[in-house]
Tab-separated table of C-alpha atoms in Angstrom:
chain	number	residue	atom	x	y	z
J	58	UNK	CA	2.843	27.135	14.066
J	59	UNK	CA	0.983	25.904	10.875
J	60	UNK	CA	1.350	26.136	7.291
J	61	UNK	CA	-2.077	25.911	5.301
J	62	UNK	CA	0.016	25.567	1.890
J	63	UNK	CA	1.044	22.110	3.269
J	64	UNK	CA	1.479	20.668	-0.713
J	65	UNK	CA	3.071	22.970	-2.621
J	66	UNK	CA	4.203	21.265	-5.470
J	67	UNK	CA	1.449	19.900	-7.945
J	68	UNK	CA	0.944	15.879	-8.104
J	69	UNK	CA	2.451	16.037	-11.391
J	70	UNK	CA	5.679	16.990	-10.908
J	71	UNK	CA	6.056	13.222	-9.315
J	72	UNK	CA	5.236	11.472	-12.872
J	73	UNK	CA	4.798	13.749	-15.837
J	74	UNK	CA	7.821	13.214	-17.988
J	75	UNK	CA	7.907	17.162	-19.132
J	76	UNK	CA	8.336	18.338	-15.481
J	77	UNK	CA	11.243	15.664	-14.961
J	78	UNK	CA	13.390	16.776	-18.435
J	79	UNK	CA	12.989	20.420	-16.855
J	80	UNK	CA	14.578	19.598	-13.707
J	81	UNK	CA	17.434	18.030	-15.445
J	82	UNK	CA	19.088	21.323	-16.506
J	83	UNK	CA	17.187	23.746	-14.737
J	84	UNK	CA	17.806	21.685	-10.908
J	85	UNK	CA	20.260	19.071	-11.408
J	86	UNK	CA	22.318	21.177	-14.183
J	87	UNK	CA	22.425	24.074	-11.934
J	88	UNK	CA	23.642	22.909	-8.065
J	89	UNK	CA	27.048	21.155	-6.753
J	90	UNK	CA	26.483	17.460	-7.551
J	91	UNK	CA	27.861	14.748	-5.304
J	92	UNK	CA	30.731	12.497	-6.862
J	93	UNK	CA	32.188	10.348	-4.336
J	94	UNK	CA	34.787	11.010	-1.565
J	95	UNK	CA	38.858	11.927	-1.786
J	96	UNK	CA	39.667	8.589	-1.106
J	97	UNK	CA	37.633	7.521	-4.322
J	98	UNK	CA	40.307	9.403	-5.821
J	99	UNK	CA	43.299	8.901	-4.380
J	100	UNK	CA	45.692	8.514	-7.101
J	101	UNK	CA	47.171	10.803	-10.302
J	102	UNK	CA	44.980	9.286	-12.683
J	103	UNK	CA	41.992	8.498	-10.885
J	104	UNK	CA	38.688	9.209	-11.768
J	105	UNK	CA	34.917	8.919	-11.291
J	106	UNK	CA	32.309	9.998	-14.075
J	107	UNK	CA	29.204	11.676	-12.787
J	108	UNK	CA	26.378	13.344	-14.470
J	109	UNK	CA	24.850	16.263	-13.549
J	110	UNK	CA	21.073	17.132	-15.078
J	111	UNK	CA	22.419	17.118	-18.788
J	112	UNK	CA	26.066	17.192	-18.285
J	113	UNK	CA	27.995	14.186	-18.318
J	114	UNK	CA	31.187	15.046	-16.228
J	115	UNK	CA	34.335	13.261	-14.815
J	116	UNK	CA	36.582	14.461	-11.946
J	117	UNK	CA	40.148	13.439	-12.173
J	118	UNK	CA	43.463	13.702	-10.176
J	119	UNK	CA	46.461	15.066	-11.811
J	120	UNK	CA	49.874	14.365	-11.283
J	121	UNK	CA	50.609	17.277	-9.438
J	122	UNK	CA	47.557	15.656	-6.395
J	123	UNK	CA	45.048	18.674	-7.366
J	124	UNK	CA	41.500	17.665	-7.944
J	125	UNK	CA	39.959	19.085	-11.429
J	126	UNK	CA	36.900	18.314	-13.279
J	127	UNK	CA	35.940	18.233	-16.770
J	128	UNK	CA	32.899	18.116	-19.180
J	129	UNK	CA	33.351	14.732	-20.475
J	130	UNK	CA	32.586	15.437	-23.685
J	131	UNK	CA	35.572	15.146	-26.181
J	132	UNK	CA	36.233	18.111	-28.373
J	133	UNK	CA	36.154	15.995	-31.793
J	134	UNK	CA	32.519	14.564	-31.801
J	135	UNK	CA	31.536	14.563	-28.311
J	136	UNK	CA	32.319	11.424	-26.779
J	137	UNK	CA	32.827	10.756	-23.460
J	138	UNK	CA	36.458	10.494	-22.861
J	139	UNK	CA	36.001	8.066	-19.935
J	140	UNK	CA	33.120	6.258	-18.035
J	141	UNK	CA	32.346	5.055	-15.092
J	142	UNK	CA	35.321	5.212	-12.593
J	143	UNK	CA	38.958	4.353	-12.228
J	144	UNK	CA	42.547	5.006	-13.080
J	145	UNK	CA	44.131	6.338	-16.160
J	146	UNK	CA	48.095	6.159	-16.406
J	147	UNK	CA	49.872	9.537	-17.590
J	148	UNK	CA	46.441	10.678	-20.292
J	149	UNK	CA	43.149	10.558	-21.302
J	150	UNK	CA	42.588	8.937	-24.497
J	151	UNK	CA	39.032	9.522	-26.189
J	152	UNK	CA	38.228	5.833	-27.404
J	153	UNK	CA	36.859	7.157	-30.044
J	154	UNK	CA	39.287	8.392	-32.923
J	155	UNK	CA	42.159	8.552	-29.929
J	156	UNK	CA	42.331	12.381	-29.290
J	157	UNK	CA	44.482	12.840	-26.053
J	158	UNK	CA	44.636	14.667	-22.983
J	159	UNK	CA	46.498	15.354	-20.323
J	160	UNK	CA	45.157	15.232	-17.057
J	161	UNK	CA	44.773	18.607	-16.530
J	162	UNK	CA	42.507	18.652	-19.480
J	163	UNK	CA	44.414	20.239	-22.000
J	164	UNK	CA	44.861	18.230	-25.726
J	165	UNK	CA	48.226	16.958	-26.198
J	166	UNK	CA	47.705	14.841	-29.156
J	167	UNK	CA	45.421	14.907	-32.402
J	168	UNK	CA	45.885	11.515	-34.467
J	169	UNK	CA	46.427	11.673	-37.755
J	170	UNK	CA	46.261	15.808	-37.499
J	171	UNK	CA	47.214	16.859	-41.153
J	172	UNK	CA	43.857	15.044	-41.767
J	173	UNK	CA	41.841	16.739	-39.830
J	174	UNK	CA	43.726	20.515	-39.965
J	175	UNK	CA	47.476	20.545	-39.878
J	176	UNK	CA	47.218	24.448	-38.188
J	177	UNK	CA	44.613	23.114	-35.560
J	178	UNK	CA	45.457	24.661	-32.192
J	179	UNK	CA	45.763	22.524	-29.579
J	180	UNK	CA	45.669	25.266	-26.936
J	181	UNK	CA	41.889	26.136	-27.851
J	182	UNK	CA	40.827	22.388	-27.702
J	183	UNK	CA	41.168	21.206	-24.290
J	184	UNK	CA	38.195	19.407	-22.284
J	185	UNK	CA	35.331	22.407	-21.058
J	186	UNK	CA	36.151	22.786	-17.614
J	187	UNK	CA	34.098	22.520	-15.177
J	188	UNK	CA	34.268	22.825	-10.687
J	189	UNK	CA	35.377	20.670	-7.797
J	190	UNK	CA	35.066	21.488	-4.343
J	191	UNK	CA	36.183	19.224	-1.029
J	192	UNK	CA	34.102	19.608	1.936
J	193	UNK	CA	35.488	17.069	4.906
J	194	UNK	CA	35.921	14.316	2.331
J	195	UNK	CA	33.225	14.802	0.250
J	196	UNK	CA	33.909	15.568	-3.212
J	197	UNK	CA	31.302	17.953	-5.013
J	198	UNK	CA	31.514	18.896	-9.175
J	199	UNK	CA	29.625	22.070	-10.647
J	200	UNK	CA	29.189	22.097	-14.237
J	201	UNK	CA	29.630	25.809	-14.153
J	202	UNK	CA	33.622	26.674	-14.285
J	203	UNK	CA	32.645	29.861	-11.330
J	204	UNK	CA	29.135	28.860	-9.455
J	205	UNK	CA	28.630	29.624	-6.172
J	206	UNK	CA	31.819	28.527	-3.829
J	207	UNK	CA	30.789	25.283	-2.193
J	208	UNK	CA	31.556	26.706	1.567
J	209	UNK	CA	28.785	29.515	0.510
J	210	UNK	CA	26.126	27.002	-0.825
J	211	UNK	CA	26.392	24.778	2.241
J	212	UNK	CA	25.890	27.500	4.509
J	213	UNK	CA	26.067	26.411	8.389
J	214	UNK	CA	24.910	23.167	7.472
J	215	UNK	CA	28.587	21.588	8.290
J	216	UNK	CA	28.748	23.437	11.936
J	217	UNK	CA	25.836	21.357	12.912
J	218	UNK	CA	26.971	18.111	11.823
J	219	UNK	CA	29.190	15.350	13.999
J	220	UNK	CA	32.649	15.760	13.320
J	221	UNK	CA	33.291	12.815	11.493
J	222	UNK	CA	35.530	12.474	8.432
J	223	UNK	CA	35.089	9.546	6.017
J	224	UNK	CA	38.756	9.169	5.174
J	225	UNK	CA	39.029	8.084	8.616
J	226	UNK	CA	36.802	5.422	9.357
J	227	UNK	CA	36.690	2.155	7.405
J	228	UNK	CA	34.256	0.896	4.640
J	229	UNK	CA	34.407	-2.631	5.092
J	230	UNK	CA	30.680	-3.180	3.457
J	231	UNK	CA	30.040	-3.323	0.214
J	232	UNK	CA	27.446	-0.244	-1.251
J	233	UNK	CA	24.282	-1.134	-0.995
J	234	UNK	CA	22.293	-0.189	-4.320
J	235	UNK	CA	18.393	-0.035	-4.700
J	236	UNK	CA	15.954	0.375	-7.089
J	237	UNK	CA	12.637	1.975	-6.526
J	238	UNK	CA	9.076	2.592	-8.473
J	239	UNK	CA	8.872	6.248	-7.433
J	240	UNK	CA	9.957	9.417	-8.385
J	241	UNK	CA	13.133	10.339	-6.524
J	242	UNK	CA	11.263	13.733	-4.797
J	243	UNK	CA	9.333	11.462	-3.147
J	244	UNK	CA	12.230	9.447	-1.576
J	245	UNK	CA	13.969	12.530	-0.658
J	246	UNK	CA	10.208	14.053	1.221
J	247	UNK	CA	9.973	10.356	3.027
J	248	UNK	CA	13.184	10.847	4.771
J	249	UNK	CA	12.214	14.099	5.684
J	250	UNK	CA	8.906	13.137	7.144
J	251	UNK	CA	9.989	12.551	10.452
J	252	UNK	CA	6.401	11.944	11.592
J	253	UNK	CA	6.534	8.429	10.522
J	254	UNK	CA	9.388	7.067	12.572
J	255	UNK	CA	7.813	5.841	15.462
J	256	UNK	CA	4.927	4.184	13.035
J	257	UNK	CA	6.671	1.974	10.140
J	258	UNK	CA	10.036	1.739	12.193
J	259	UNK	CA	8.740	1.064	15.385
J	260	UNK	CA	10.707	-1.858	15.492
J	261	UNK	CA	13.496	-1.136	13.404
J	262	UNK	CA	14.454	2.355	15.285
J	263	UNK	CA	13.745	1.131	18.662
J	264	UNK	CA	16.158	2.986	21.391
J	265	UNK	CA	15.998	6.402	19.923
J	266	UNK	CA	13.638	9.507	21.471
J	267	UNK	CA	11.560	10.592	18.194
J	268	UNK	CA	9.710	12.691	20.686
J	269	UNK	CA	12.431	15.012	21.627
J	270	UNK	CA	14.044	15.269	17.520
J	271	UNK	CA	15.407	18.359	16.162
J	272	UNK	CA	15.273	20.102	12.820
J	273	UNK	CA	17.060	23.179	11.651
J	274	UNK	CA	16.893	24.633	8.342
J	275	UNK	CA	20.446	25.680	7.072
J	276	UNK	CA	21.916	28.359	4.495
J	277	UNK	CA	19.000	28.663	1.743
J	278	UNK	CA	18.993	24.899	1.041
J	279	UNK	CA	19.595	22.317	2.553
J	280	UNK	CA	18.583	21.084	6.705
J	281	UNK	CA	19.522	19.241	9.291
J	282	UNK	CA	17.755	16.220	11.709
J	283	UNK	CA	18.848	14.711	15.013
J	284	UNK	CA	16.881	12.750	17.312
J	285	UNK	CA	19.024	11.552	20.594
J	286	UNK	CA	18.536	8.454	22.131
J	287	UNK	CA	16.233	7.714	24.880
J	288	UNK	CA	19.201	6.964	27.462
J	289	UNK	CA	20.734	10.151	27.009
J	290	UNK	CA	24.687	9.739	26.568
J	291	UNK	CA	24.199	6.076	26.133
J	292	UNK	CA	24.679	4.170	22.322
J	293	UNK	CA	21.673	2.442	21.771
J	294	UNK	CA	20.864	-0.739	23.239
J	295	UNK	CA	21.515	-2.755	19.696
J	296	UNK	CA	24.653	-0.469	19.086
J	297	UNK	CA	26.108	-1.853	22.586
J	298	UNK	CA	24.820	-5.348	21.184
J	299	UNK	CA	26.350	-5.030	18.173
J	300	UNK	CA	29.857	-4.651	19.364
J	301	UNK	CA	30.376	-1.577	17.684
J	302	UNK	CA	33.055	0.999	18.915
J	303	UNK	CA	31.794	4.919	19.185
J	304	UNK	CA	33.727	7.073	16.576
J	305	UNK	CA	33.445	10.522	18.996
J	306	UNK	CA	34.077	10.338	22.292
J	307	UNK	CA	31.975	12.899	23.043
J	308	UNK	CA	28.257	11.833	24.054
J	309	UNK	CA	26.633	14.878	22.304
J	310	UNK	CA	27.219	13.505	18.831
J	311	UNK	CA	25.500	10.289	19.937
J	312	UNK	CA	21.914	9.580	18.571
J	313	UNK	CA	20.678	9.437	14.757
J	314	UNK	CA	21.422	12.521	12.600
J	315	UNK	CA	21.603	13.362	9.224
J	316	UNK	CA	22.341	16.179	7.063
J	317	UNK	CA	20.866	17.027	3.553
J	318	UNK	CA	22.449	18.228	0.987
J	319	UNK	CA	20.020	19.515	-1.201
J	320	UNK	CA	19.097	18.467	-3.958
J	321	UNK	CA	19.916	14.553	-3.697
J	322	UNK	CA	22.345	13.972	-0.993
J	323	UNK	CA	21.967	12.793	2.821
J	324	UNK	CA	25.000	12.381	5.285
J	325	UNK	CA	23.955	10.150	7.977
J	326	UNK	CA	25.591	9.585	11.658
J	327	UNK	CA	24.891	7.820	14.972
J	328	UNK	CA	27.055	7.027	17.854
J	329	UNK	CA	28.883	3.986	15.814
J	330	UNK	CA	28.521	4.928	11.675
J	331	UNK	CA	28.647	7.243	9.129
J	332	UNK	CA	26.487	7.219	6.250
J	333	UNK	CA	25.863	8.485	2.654
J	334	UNK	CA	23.033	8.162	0.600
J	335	UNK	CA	22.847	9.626	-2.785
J	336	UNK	CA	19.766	9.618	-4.482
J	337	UNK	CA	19.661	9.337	-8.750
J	338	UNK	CA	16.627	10.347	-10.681
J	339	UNK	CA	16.394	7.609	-13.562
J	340	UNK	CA	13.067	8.549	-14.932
J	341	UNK	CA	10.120	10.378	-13.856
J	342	UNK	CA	8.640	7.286	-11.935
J	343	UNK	CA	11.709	5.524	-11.049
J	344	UNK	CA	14.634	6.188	-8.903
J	345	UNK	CA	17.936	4.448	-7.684
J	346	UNK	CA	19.783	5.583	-4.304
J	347	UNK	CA	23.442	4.337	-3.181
J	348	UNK	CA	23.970	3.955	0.464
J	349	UNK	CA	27.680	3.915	1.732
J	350	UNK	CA	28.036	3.223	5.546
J	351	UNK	CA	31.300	3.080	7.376
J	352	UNK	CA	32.803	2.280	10.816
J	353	UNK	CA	36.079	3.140	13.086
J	354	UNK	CA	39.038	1.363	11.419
J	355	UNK	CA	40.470	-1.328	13.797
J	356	UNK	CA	37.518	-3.142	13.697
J	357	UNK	CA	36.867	-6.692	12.102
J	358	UNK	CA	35.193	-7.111	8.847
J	359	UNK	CA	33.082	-9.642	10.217
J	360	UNK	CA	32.200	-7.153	13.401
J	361	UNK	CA	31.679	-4.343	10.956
J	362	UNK	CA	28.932	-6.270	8.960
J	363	UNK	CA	27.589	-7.616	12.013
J	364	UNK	CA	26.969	-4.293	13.152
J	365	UNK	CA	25.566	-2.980	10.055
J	366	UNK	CA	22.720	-5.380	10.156
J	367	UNK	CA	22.092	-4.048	13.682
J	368	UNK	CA	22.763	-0.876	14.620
J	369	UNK	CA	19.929	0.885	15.532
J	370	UNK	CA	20.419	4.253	13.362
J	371	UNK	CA	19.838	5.308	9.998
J	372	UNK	CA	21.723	2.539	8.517
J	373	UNK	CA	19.980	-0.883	7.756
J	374	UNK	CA	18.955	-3.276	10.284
J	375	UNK	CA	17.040	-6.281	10.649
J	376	UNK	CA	15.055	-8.184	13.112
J	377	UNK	CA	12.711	-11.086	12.844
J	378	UNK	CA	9.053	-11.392	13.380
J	379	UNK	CA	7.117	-13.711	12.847
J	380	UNK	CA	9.483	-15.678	10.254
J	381	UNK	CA	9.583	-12.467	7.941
J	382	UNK	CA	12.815	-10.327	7.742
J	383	UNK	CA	12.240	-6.495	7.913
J	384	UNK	CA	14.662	-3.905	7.031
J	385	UNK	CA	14.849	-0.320	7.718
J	386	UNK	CA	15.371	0.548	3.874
J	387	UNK	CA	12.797	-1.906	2.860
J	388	UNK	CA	10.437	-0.230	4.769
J	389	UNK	CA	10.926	3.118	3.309
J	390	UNK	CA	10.688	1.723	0.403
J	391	UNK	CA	7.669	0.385	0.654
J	392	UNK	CA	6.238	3.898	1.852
J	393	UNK	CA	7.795	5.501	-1.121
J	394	UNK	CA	6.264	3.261	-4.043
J	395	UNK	CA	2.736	2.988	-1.940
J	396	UNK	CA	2.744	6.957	-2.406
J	397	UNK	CA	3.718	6.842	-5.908
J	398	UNK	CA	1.288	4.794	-6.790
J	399	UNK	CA	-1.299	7.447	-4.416
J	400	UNK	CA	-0.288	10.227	-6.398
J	401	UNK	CA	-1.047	9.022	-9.831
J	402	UNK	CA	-4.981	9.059	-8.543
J	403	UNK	CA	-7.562	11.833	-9.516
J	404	UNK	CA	-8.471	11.952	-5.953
J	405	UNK	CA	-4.713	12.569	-4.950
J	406	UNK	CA	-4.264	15.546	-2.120
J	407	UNK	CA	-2.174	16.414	0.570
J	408	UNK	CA	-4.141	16.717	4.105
J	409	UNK	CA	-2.643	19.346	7.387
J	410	UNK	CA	0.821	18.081	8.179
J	411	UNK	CA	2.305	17.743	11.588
J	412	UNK	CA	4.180	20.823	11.187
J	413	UNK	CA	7.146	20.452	14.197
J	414	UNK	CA	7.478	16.544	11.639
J	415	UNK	CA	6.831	17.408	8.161
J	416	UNK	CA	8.292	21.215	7.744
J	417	UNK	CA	11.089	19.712	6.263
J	418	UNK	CA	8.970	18.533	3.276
J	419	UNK	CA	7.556	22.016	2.436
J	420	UNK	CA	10.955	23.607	2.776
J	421	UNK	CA	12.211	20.918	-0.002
J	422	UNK	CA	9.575	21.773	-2.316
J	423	UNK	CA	10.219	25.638	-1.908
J	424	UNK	CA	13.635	24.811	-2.946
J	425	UNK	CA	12.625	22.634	-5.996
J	426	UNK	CA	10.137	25.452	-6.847
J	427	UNK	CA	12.904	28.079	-7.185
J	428	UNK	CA	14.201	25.981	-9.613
J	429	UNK	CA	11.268	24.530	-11.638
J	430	UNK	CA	8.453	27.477	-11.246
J	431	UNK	CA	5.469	26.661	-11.605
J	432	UNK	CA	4.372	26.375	-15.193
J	433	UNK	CA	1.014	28.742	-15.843
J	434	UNK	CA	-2.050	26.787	-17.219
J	435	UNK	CA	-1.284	24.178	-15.308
């Protein structure tokens, strides 16, 4: 089966700075945004601030253990009532003029109020709310306060993923942040160009069958990839090296797999690790991603790190040749700024795809398209 619309979204939309401020409301501002896991958020008072497209928003545990999130904008002049992430004690205190909320949201406090209007109703002036949904650890915020249910947006993407849960396994490394010249669609179309596995990681995804992957579309979004590994049933050859215990038990979850959440979020697994990359726009030519792996508690730190560098999956690993260290990540990095730096030119086009590799790529930009149309004159 072929495609001949194998590009469909015009080189622009990887650089111009008018197509990037559109998909911040119109994508970003409009679909369940990642924002960390339940045990990011374990505590009454915890929080993480996230934006989504234009709206800055926080997600916060209340005292009674429920999950809620909020526009974090206060209701005075708009500040953001708290930033970044961590733990309040009983209320939210805006740091600008002190206006304060309980952590449900609603305004318990105006300072000095006969000042600023002795009658004011509280009641009326409580944080905009906004929507949190759990799906097997993974917390999602909506800026909407009734979009689309989570379970209905994700479709039958979860049935085909392994059956890990992240509050069970441990994260004993540290989050690996990066930084890269291109424009984040292009990072999210490199990891689903599965045509180029057995070509820049030939030696960095050694012991898995690229020949025999899979790919499966799922609900209207998002998609799914698995590739098993060339001993079927059998970890990988630098998994068994690396000392690493399998989470399943089951021999049908080994192999390298990853779900995307569309617009901006994988979910990675093999036989030993579980993986999350999120992927932040930061301008239109510039992107950063946040990669999260973890292992089966019991293990030691020192093992777990160990294993990180090694394991043969979609998590990093490196090997030496020829006195220069290469790394999975690196690699795709690489890729993704050479093709930046490809689209920018006048000569820039998109030649046939190996369809059973690449579909993935033209279902993306379908998506992206529903969301950013085309422009006419353009």
């Amino acid at each position: 089966m072929t495609d001949t619309a194998t590009q469909l979204l015009p080189a622009h939309a990887y650089f111009d700075a008018g197509w990037y401020e559109r998909e911040q409301p119109e994508l970003f501002g409009r679909t369940w945004r990642y924002a960390g896991t339940t045990d990011d958020l374990k505590t009454p008072g915890s929080y993480r601030s996230v934006q989504a497209g234009r709206h800055p928003l926080v997600v916060v545990r209340g005292k009674d253990g429920e999950l809620r999130a909020f526009h974090n904008v206060c209701r005075h002049r708009g500040t953001a009532v708290l930033s970044g992430s961590g733990v309040v004690d009983k209320q939210i205190v805006c740091p600008y003029h002190n206006w304060t909320y309980g952590l449900d949201g609603c305004l318990l406090a105006v300072t000095q109020r006969n000042e600023v209007d002795r009658h004011l109703d509280r009641s009326k002036l409580g944080l905009h709310p906004a929507s949190v949904a759990v799906w097997r650890g993974l917390v999602f915020v909506h800026p909407e306060p009734e979009p689309q249910p989570l379970t209905d947006w994700l479709g039958d993407l979860p049935d085909r993923m392994a059956p890990y849960d992240p509050e069970q396994l441990a994260e004993v490394v540290p989050p690996q942040v990066h930084h890269i010249k291109a424009n984040w669609k292009v990072f999210i179309e490199n990891a689903l160009d599965n045509y180029h596995l057995g070509y820049v990681h030939k030696n960095t995804l050694i012991g898995y069958d690229h020949k025999r992957q899979e790919q499966y579309a799922c609900g209207d979004r998002h998609w799914f990839f698995y590739e098993p590994p060339l001993e079927p049933g059998q970890v990988t050859p630098v998994e068994a090296a690396a000392g690493l215990e399998p989470i399943a038990a089951e021999p049908r979850w080994y192999g390298s797999a990853f779900g995307f959440f569309f617009p901006n979020l994988f979910v990675l697994s093999s036989a030993v690790s579980w993986s999350s990359i999120e992927v932040i726009p930061t301008g239109p030519e510039t992107t950063t991603f946040e990669m999260r792996m973890r292992f089966l508690p019991g293990q030691s730190s020192k093992l777990a790190v160990a294993g990180a560098k090694a394991a043969v999956s979609t998590v990093a690993r490196r090997v030496l040749d020829k006195e220069r260290t290469y790394d999975l990540i690196e690699e795709d990095v690489f890729c993704c700024e050479a093709v930046q730096v490809g689209i920018r030119s006048p000569r820039f086009s998109v030649g046939p795809i190996a369809y059973r590799y690449e579909r993935g790529i033209q279902a993306f930009q379908r998506n992206v398209l529903d969301y950013v149309p085309l422009e006419t004159g353009r």
